[in-house]
mmCIF file of C-alpha atoms and ligand atoms in Angstrom:
data_model
loop_
_atom_site.group_PDB
_atom_site.id
_atom_site.type_symbol
_atom_site.label_atom_id
_atom_site.label_comp_id
_atom_site.label_asym_id
_atom_site.label_seq_id
_atom_site.Cartn_x
_atom_site.Cartn_y
_atom_site.Cartn_z
ATOM 1 C CA MET A 1 14.789 -51.653 -2.688
ATOM 2 C CA SER A 2 13.264 -53.269 -5.758
ATOM 3 C CA GLN A 3 13.665 -51.477 -9.030
ATOM 4 C CA ARG A 4 9.955 -50.676 -8.977
ATOM 5 C CA GLY A 5 10.204 -49.345 -5.414
ATOM 6 C CA PHE A 6 13.201 -47.254 -6.376
ATOM 7 C CA ILE A 7 11.361 -45.745 -9.327
ATOM 8 C CA GLN A 8 8.343 -45.035 -7.141
ATOM 9 C CA ALA A 9 10.508 -43.429 -4.462
ATOM 10 C CA GLY A 10 12.333 -41.426 -7.112
ATOM 11 C CA GLY A 11 9.040 -40.317 -8.548
ATOM 12 C CA VAL A 12 7.754 -39.196 -5.165
ATOM 13 C CA LEU A 13 11.021 -37.435 -4.390
ATOM 14 C CA GLY A 14 10.968 -35.760 -7.777
ATOM 15 C CA PHE A 15 7.411 -34.601 -7.199
ATOM 16 C CA CYS A 16 8.345 -33.227 -3.768
ATOM 17 C CA ALA A 17 11.346 -31.445 -5.268
ATOM 18 C CA ILE A 18 9.084 -29.794 -7.835
ATOM 19 C CA LEU A 19 6.644 -28.760 -5.109
ATOM 20 C CA VAL A 20 9.452 -27.292 -3.013
ATOM 21 C CA PHE A 21 10.807 -25.411 -6.016
ATOM 22 C CA ALA A 22 7.408 -24.094 -7.016
ATOM 23 C CA GLY A 23 6.657 -22.916 -3.500
ATOM 24 C CA ALA A 24 10.101 -21.521 -2.734
ATOM 25 C CA PRO A 25 10.285 -17.824 -2.054
ATOM 26 C CA GLN A 26 11.783 -15.940 -4.969
ATOM 27 C CA THR A 27 14.394 -13.450 -3.932
ATOM 28 C CA VAL A 28 14.137 -9.783 -4.816
ATOM 29 C CA PRO A 29 16.366 -9.244 -7.849
ATOM 30 C CA LYS A 30 19.327 -6.918 -7.989
ATOM 31 C CA ILE A 31 19.046 -4.801 -11.143
ATOM 32 C CA ASP A 32 22.441 -3.984 -12.607
ATOM 33 C CA TRP A 33 21.361 -0.644 -14.089
ATOM 34 C CA PRO A 34 20.713 2.453 -11.978
ATOM 35 C CA VAL A 35 17.095 3.619 -12.049
ATOM 36 C CA HIS A 36 16.188 5.608 -15.220
ATOM 37 C CA ASP A 37 19.740 5.192 -16.616
ATOM 38 C CA GLU A 38 19.707 6.886 -20.023
ATOM 39 C CA SER A 39 22.503 4.572 -21.224
ATOM 40 C CA ARG A 40 20.507 1.401 -20.557
ATOM 41 C CA PRO A 41 19.896 -0.228 -23.959
ATOM 42 C CA LEU A 42 16.464 0.197 -25.527
ATOM 43 C CA PRO A 43 14.786 -3.019 -26.682
ATOM 44 C CA PRO A 44 14.302 -3.740 -30.388
ATOM 45 C CA VAL A 45 11.233 -2.388 -32.153
ATOM 46 C CA VAL A 46 8.809 -5.085 -33.334
ATOM 47 C CA ASP A 47 5.756 -4.239 -35.447
ATOM 48 C CA PRO A 48 2.771 -5.943 -33.777
ATOM 49 C CA GLY A 49 0.525 -5.474 -36.823
ATOM 50 C CA PRO A 50 -2.757 -3.590 -36.960
ATOM 51 C CA ALA A 51 -5.133 -3.213 -34.024
ATOM 52 C CA GLY A 52 -8.078 -5.581 -33.890
ATOM 53 C CA PRO A 53 -11.553 -5.159 -32.419
ATOM 54 C CA PRO A 54 -11.949 -5.154 -28.624
ATOM 55 C CA VAL A 55 -11.077 -8.532 -27.063
ATOM 56 C CA PRO A 56 -14.284 -9.883 -25.465
ATOM 57 C CA ALA A 57 -14.200 -10.503 -21.727
ATOM 58 C CA PRO A 58 -14.005 -14.283 -21.209
ATOM 59 C CA PRO A 59 -16.454 -16.139 -18.935
ATOM 60 C CA GLY A 60 -15.700 -15.506 -15.295
ATOM 61 C CA ALA A 61 -13.991 -12.182 -15.909
ATOM 62 C CA VAL A 62 -14.922 -9.087 -13.914
ATOM 63 C CA VAL A 63 -15.695 -6.322 -16.397
ATOM 64 C CA LEU A 64 -14.168 -3.077 -15.153
ATOM 65 C CA PHE A 65 -15.049 -0.912 -18.157
ATOM 66 C CA ASP A 66 -17.273 -1.794 -21.104
ATOM 67 C CA GLY A 67 -17.280 1.630 -22.727
ATOM 68 C CA LYS A 68 -20.476 2.828 -21.071
ATOM 69 C CA ASP A 69 -19.776 4.184 -17.599
ATOM 70 C CA LEU A 70 -17.269 4.486 -14.764
ATOM 71 C CA SER A 71 -19.396 2.770 -12.127
ATOM 72 C CA ALA A 72 -16.530 0.373 -11.255
ATOM 73 C CA TRP A 73 -14.180 3.331 -10.633
ATOM 74 C CA SER A 74 -13.731 6.137 -8.131
ATOM 75 C CA ASP A 75 -11.387 9.074 -7.663
ATOM 76 C CA GLY A 76 -9.684 7.174 -4.840
ATOM 77 C CA LYS A 77 -11.625 9.043 -2.149
ATOM 78 C CA GLY A 78 -14.925 7.293 -2.804
ATOM 79 C CA ASN A 79 -16.267 9.961 -5.171
ATOM 80 C CA PRO A 80 -17.260 9.152 -8.755
ATOM 81 C CA ALA A 81 -14.391 9.093 -11.243
ATOM 82 C CA LYS A 82 -14.435 12.243 -13.359
ATOM 83 C CA TRP A 83 -12.793 11.085 -16.572
ATOM 84 C CA LYS A 84 -14.610 11.699 -19.848
ATOM 85 C CA VAL A 85 -16.693 8.824 -21.253
ATOM 86 C CA GLU A 86 -17.824 8.984 -24.878
ATOM 87 C CA GLY A 87 -17.833 6.857 -28.011
ATOM 88 C CA GLY A 88 -17.154 3.629 -26.113
ATOM 89 C CA TYR A 89 -13.998 4.815 -24.415
ATOM 90 C CA MET A 90 -12.892 6.819 -21.377
ATOM 91 C CA GLU A 91 -10.281 9.536 -21.503
ATOM 92 C CA VAL A 92 -8.092 11.164 -18.863
ATOM 93 C CA ALA A 93 -9.719 14.534 -18.143
ATOM 94 C CA ALA A 94 -7.692 17.621 -17.260
ATOM 95 C CA LYS A 95 -6.952 17.808 -13.541
ATOM 96 C CA ALA A 96 -9.389 14.963 -12.784
ATOM 97 C CA GLY A 97 -6.667 12.926 -11.098
ATOM 98 C CA SER A 98 -5.981 9.217 -11.249
ATOM 99 C CA ILE A 99 -8.890 6.792 -10.920
ATOM 100 C CA GLN A 100 -9.059 3.437 -9.208
ATOM 101 C CA THR A 101 -11.345 0.425 -9.088
ATOM 102 C CA ARG A 102 -13.841 0.404 -6.262
ATOM 103 C CA ARG A 103 -12.953 -3.259 -5.652
ATOM 104 C CA GLY A 104 -9.595 -4.638 -4.694
ATOM 105 C CA PHE A 105 -7.760 -7.327 -6.633
ATOM 106 C CA GLY A 106 -4.694 -9.505 -6.073
ATOM 107 C CA ASP A 107 -3.559 -12.263 -8.436
ATOM 108 C CA GLY A 108 -5.156 -12.005 -11.860
ATOM 109 C CA HIS A 109 -5.039 -11.609 -15.615
ATOM 110 C CA LEU A 110 -5.846 -7.988 -16.401
ATOM 111 C CA HIS A 111 -6.743 -6.960 -19.938
ATOM 112 C CA VAL A 112 -6.496 -3.251 -20.763
ATOM 113 C CA GLU A 113 -6.888 -1.480 -24.106
ATOM 114 C CA TRP A 114 -5.459 2.034 -24.455
ATOM 115 C CA ALA A 115 -4.578 4.629 -27.047
ATOM 116 C CA ALA A 116 -2.102 7.494 -26.855
ATOM 117 C CA PRO A 117 -3.433 10.835 -28.161
ATOM 118 C CA ALA A 118 -3.629 10.909 -31.976
ATOM 119 C CA VAL A 119 -2.504 14.528 -31.898
ATOM 120 C CA VAL A 120 1.083 14.192 -30.736
ATOM 121 C CA GLN A 121 2.232 16.671 -28.129
ATOM 122 C CA GLY A 122 5.367 16.624 -26.011
ATOM 123 C CA GLU A 123 8.122 14.063 -26.023
ATOM 124 C CA GLY A 124 9.660 11.419 -23.800
ATOM 125 C CA GLN A 125 7.794 11.120 -20.493
ATOM 126 C CA GLY A 126 5.465 13.960 -21.541
ATOM 127 C CA ARG A 127 4.020 12.126 -24.540
ATOM 128 C CA GLY A 128 0.974 9.943 -23.956
ATOM 129 C CA ASN A 129 1.911 9.145 -20.366
ATOM 130 C CA SER A 130 -0.470 7.197 -18.152
ATOM 131 C CA GLY A 131 -0.074 3.877 -16.402
ATOM 132 C CA VAL A 132 -1.722 0.804 -14.968
ATOM 133 C CA PHE A 133 -0.952 0.352 -11.287
ATOM 134 C CA LEU A 134 -1.596 -3.152 -9.975
ATOM 135 C CA MET A 135 -2.622 -3.043 -6.331
ATOM 136 C CA ASN A 136 -2.075 0.752 -6.377
ATOM 137 C CA HIS A 137 1.665 0.115 -6.132
ATOM 138 C CA TYR A 138 3.131 -1.600 -9.181
ATOM 139 C CA GLU A 139 3.059 0.304 -12.494
ATOM 140 C CA VAL A 140 3.016 -1.044 -16.009
ATOM 141 C CA GLN A 141 3.902 2.148 -17.857
ATOM 142 C CA ILE A 142 1.690 3.588 -20.565
ATOM 143 C CA LEU A 143 3.548 5.950 -22.879
ATOM 144 C CA ASP A 144 3.667 6.825 -26.552
ATOM 145 C CA SER A 145 6.949 5.113 -27.394
ATOM 146 C CA TYR A 146 6.235 4.984 -31.138
ATOM 147 C CA GLY A 147 9.315 6.711 -32.556
ATOM 148 C CA SER A 148 9.775 8.553 -29.266
ATOM 149 C CA LYS A 149 12.621 7.862 -26.870
ATOM 150 C CA THR A 150 12.936 7.985 -23.122
ATOM 151 C CA TYR A 151 14.898 5.973 -20.575
ATOM 152 C CA ALA A 152 14.425 2.239 -21.095
ATOM 153 C CA ASP A 153 12.827 1.529 -17.714
ATOM 154 C CA GLY A 154 10.238 4.257 -18.329
ATOM 155 C CA MET A 155 9.089 3.464 -21.880
ATOM 156 C CA ALA A 156 5.766 1.899 -22.890
ATOM 157 C CA ALA A 157 5.179 -1.450 -21.156
ATOM 158 C CA ALA A 158 8.145 -0.955 -18.814
ATOM 159 C CA LEU A 159 7.702 -2.069 -15.235
ATOM 160 C CA TYR A 160 8.459 1.509 -14.341
ATOM 161 C CA GLY A 161 11.886 2.194 -12.927
ATOM 162 C CA GLN A 162 12.829 -1.497 -12.912
ATOM 163 C CA HIS A 163 12.412 -3.614 -16.050
ATOM 164 C CA PRO A 164 12.297 -2.359 -19.670
ATOM 165 C CA PRO A 165 10.052 -4.419 -21.963
ATOM 166 C CA LEU A 166 11.702 -7.177 -24.022
ATOM 167 C CA VAL A 167 10.559 -5.427 -27.227
ATOM 168 C CA ASN A 168 9.014 -2.108 -28.204
ATOM 169 C CA ALA A 169 5.655 -3.270 -29.583
ATOM 170 C CA CYS A 170 4.006 0.161 -29.729
ATOM 171 C CA ARG A 171 1.446 1.052 -32.340
ATOM 172 C CA ARG A 172 1.101 4.575 -33.720
ATOM 173 C CA PRO A 173 -0.455 7.251 -31.532
ATOM 174 C CA GLY A 174 -4.242 7.138 -31.766
ATOM 175 C CA GLU A 175 -4.313 3.389 -32.498
ATOM 176 C CA TRP A 176 -5.719 0.955 -29.941
ATOM 177 C CA GLN A 177 -3.179 -1.149 -28.062
ATOM 178 C CA THR A 178 -3.602 -4.050 -25.654
ATOM 179 C CA TYR A 179 -1.926 -5.028 -22.425
ATOM 180 C CA ASP A 180 -2.477 -8.484 -20.988
ATOM 181 C CA ILE A 181 -0.928 -8.458 -17.548
ATOM 182 C CA VAL A 182 -0.606 -11.658 -15.522
ATOM 183 C CA PHE A 183 0.119 -10.555 -11.995
ATOM 184 C CA ARG A 184 1.092 -12.539 -8.938
ATOM 185 C CA ALA A 185 0.811 -10.367 -5.849
ATOM 186 C CA PRO A 186 3.629 -10.244 -3.329
ATOM 187 C CA ARG A 187 3.098 -12.359 -0.221
ATOM 188 C CA PHE A 188 3.758 -11.125 3.273
ATOM 189 C CA GLY A 189 4.079 -13.573 6.134
ATOM 190 C CA ALA A 190 4.483 -13.436 9.894
ATOM 191 C CA GLU A 191 5.588 -10.067 11.242
ATOM 192 C CA LYS A 192 4.679 -8.666 7.801
ATOM 193 C CA LYS A 193 7.932 -9.977 6.326
ATOM 194 C CA LEU A 194 8.138 -10.391 2.546
ATOM 195 C CA VAL A 195 7.701 -14.067 1.691
ATOM 196 C CA SER A 196 7.678 -13.717 -2.100
ATOM 197 C CA PRO A 197 7.885 -10.637 -4.330
ATOM 198 C CA ALA A 198 5.408 -9.640 -7.043
ATOM 199 C CA ILE A 199 5.858 -11.481 -10.348
ATOM 200 C CA VAL A 200 4.576 -10.028 -13.620
ATOM 201 C CA THR A 201 4.139 -11.346 -17.148
ATOM 202 C CA VAL A 202 2.953 -8.852 -19.758
ATOM 203 C CA PHE A 203 1.883 -9.104 -23.392
ATOM 204 C CA HIS A 204 1.823 -5.819 -25.342
ATOM 205 C CA ASN A 205 -0.231 -6.072 -28.510
ATOM 206 C CA GLY A 206 0.126 -9.852 -28.265
ATOM 207 C CA LEU A 207 3.913 -9.844 -27.907
ATOM 208 C CA VAL A 208 5.493 -10.988 -24.656
ATOM 209 C CA VAL A 209 7.349 -8.065 -23.081
ATOM 210 C CA HIS A 210 7.858 -9.461 -19.555
ATOM 211 C CA ASN A 211 8.222 -13.149 -18.786
ATOM 212 C CA ASN A 212 7.793 -13.706 -15.061
ATOM 213 C CA ALA A 213 9.645 -10.514 -14.201
ATOM 214 C CA VAL A 214 10.232 -10.136 -10.473
ATOM 215 C CA LEU A 215 9.609 -6.687 -9.022
ATOM 216 C CA THR A 216 12.064 -5.156 -6.562
ATOM 217 C CA GLY A 217 9.275 -3.342 -4.716
ATOM 218 C CA PRO A 218 6.638 -0.695 -5.356
ATOM 219 C CA THR A 219 6.960 1.741 -8.250
ATOM 220 C CA ALA A 220 8.617 5.076 -7.541
ATOM 221 C CA HIS A 221 10.254 7.883 -9.500
ATOM 222 C CA LYS A 222 14.088 7.869 -9.363
ATOM 223 C CA LEU A 223 13.958 5.261 -6.624
ATOM 224 C CA ARG A 224 13.605 1.523 -6.092
ATOM 225 C CA PRO A 225 12.128 1.389 -2.613
ATOM 226 C CA PRO A 226 11.716 -1.899 -0.741
ATOM 227 C CA TYR A 227 8.376 -3.650 -0.329
ATOM 228 C CA ILE A 228 5.900 -2.225 2.122
ATOM 229 C CA PRO A 229 3.519 -4.839 3.574
ATOM 230 C CA HIS A 230 -0.035 -4.389 2.303
ATOM 231 C CA ALA A 231 -3.388 -6.102 2.010
ATOM 232 C CA ASP A 232 -3.970 -9.194 -0.156
ATOM 233 C CA LYS A 233 -6.263 -7.226 -2.450
ATOM 234 C CA LEU A 234 -6.027 -3.559 -3.441
ATOM 235 C CA PRO A 235 -7.526 -1.427 -6.223
ATOM 236 C CA ILE A 236 -6.165 -1.139 -9.750
ATOM 237 C CA THR A 237 -5.290 2.469 -10.592
ATOM 238 C CA LEU A 238 -5.162 4.223 -13.964
ATOM 239 C CA GLN A 239 -2.797 7.176 -13.856
ATOM 240 C CA ASP A 240 -3.544 10.797 -14.730
ATOM 241 C CA HIS A 241 -0.176 12.087 -15.922
ATOM 242 C CA GLY A 242 -1.659 15.120 -17.653
ATOM 243 C CA ASN A 243 -2.083 13.561 -21.102
ATOM 244 C CA PRO A 244 -5.500 12.664 -22.636
ATOM 245 C CA VAL A 245 -4.858 8.923 -22.947
ATOM 246 C CA ARG A 246 -7.916 6.806 -23.805
ATOM 247 C CA PHE A 247 -9.012 3.421 -22.456
ATOM 248 C CA ARG A 248 -11.623 0.910 -23.529
ATOM 249 C CA ASN A 249 -12.540 -2.676 -22.695
ATOM 250 C CA ILE A 250 -10.934 -3.422 -19.333
ATOM 251 C CA TRP A 251 -11.503 -6.737 -17.569
ATOM 252 C CA ILE A 252 -9.775 -9.005 -15.101
ATOM 253 C CA ARG A 253 -9.834 -12.738 -14.522
ATOM 254 C CA GLU A 254 -8.917 -13.365 -10.918
ATOM 255 C CA LEU A 255 -6.466 -16.207 -10.357
HETATM 256 MG MG1 MG B 301 3.056 6.562 -16.144
#
């Protein structure tokens, strides 16, 4: 083979190798720490600086909440969502239950702005608890973790029960915070077998807190259950955990 031919062949082989690698199924990780282990180290605290104005939805994004109404949301049974809307935000209403988007989504970049209650009540999991569930199954925890401790895999921006965030980037209660969640849905193949698990990258107040984290399965409390095959697109859920957490400016760019 001429040198040129060799280089060309090498280039093609290299390209194929990259393709194979990129398309290879990722395996479900084994997490060394038991679920909710109180001795699991907490990540360092990093001050993300002051909150800015709402981040405008980019072209092509689906606006899920613009501060005006809950028309994109339901109570999960097809009825209107009953959370409070006022002053450009929505707020978890007592006993109203979790709410979910009327549309389903799979892969995407989801932008969510939230604020824990300015009047601090409770501690640990009882303080400013809510959550963003991708595809109804995979929770990015919302919690007031500003000077408040809980188990590492249940703090703010944790992939609940699995991966603590890389840093604690919480702002003070009452201040607006951002999540930018880049989600790759799990893939299920023939006979509903898992082909590749869900992969999540998250920025909390602009700081990366998960870098292509691989989920072990759906979110659960005190458990890490295996994947259950599901549709390619499912609603996004915001959790009612009994605390009046606020949300504004929610949009998603489908990928
Ligand atoms: Mg929660």
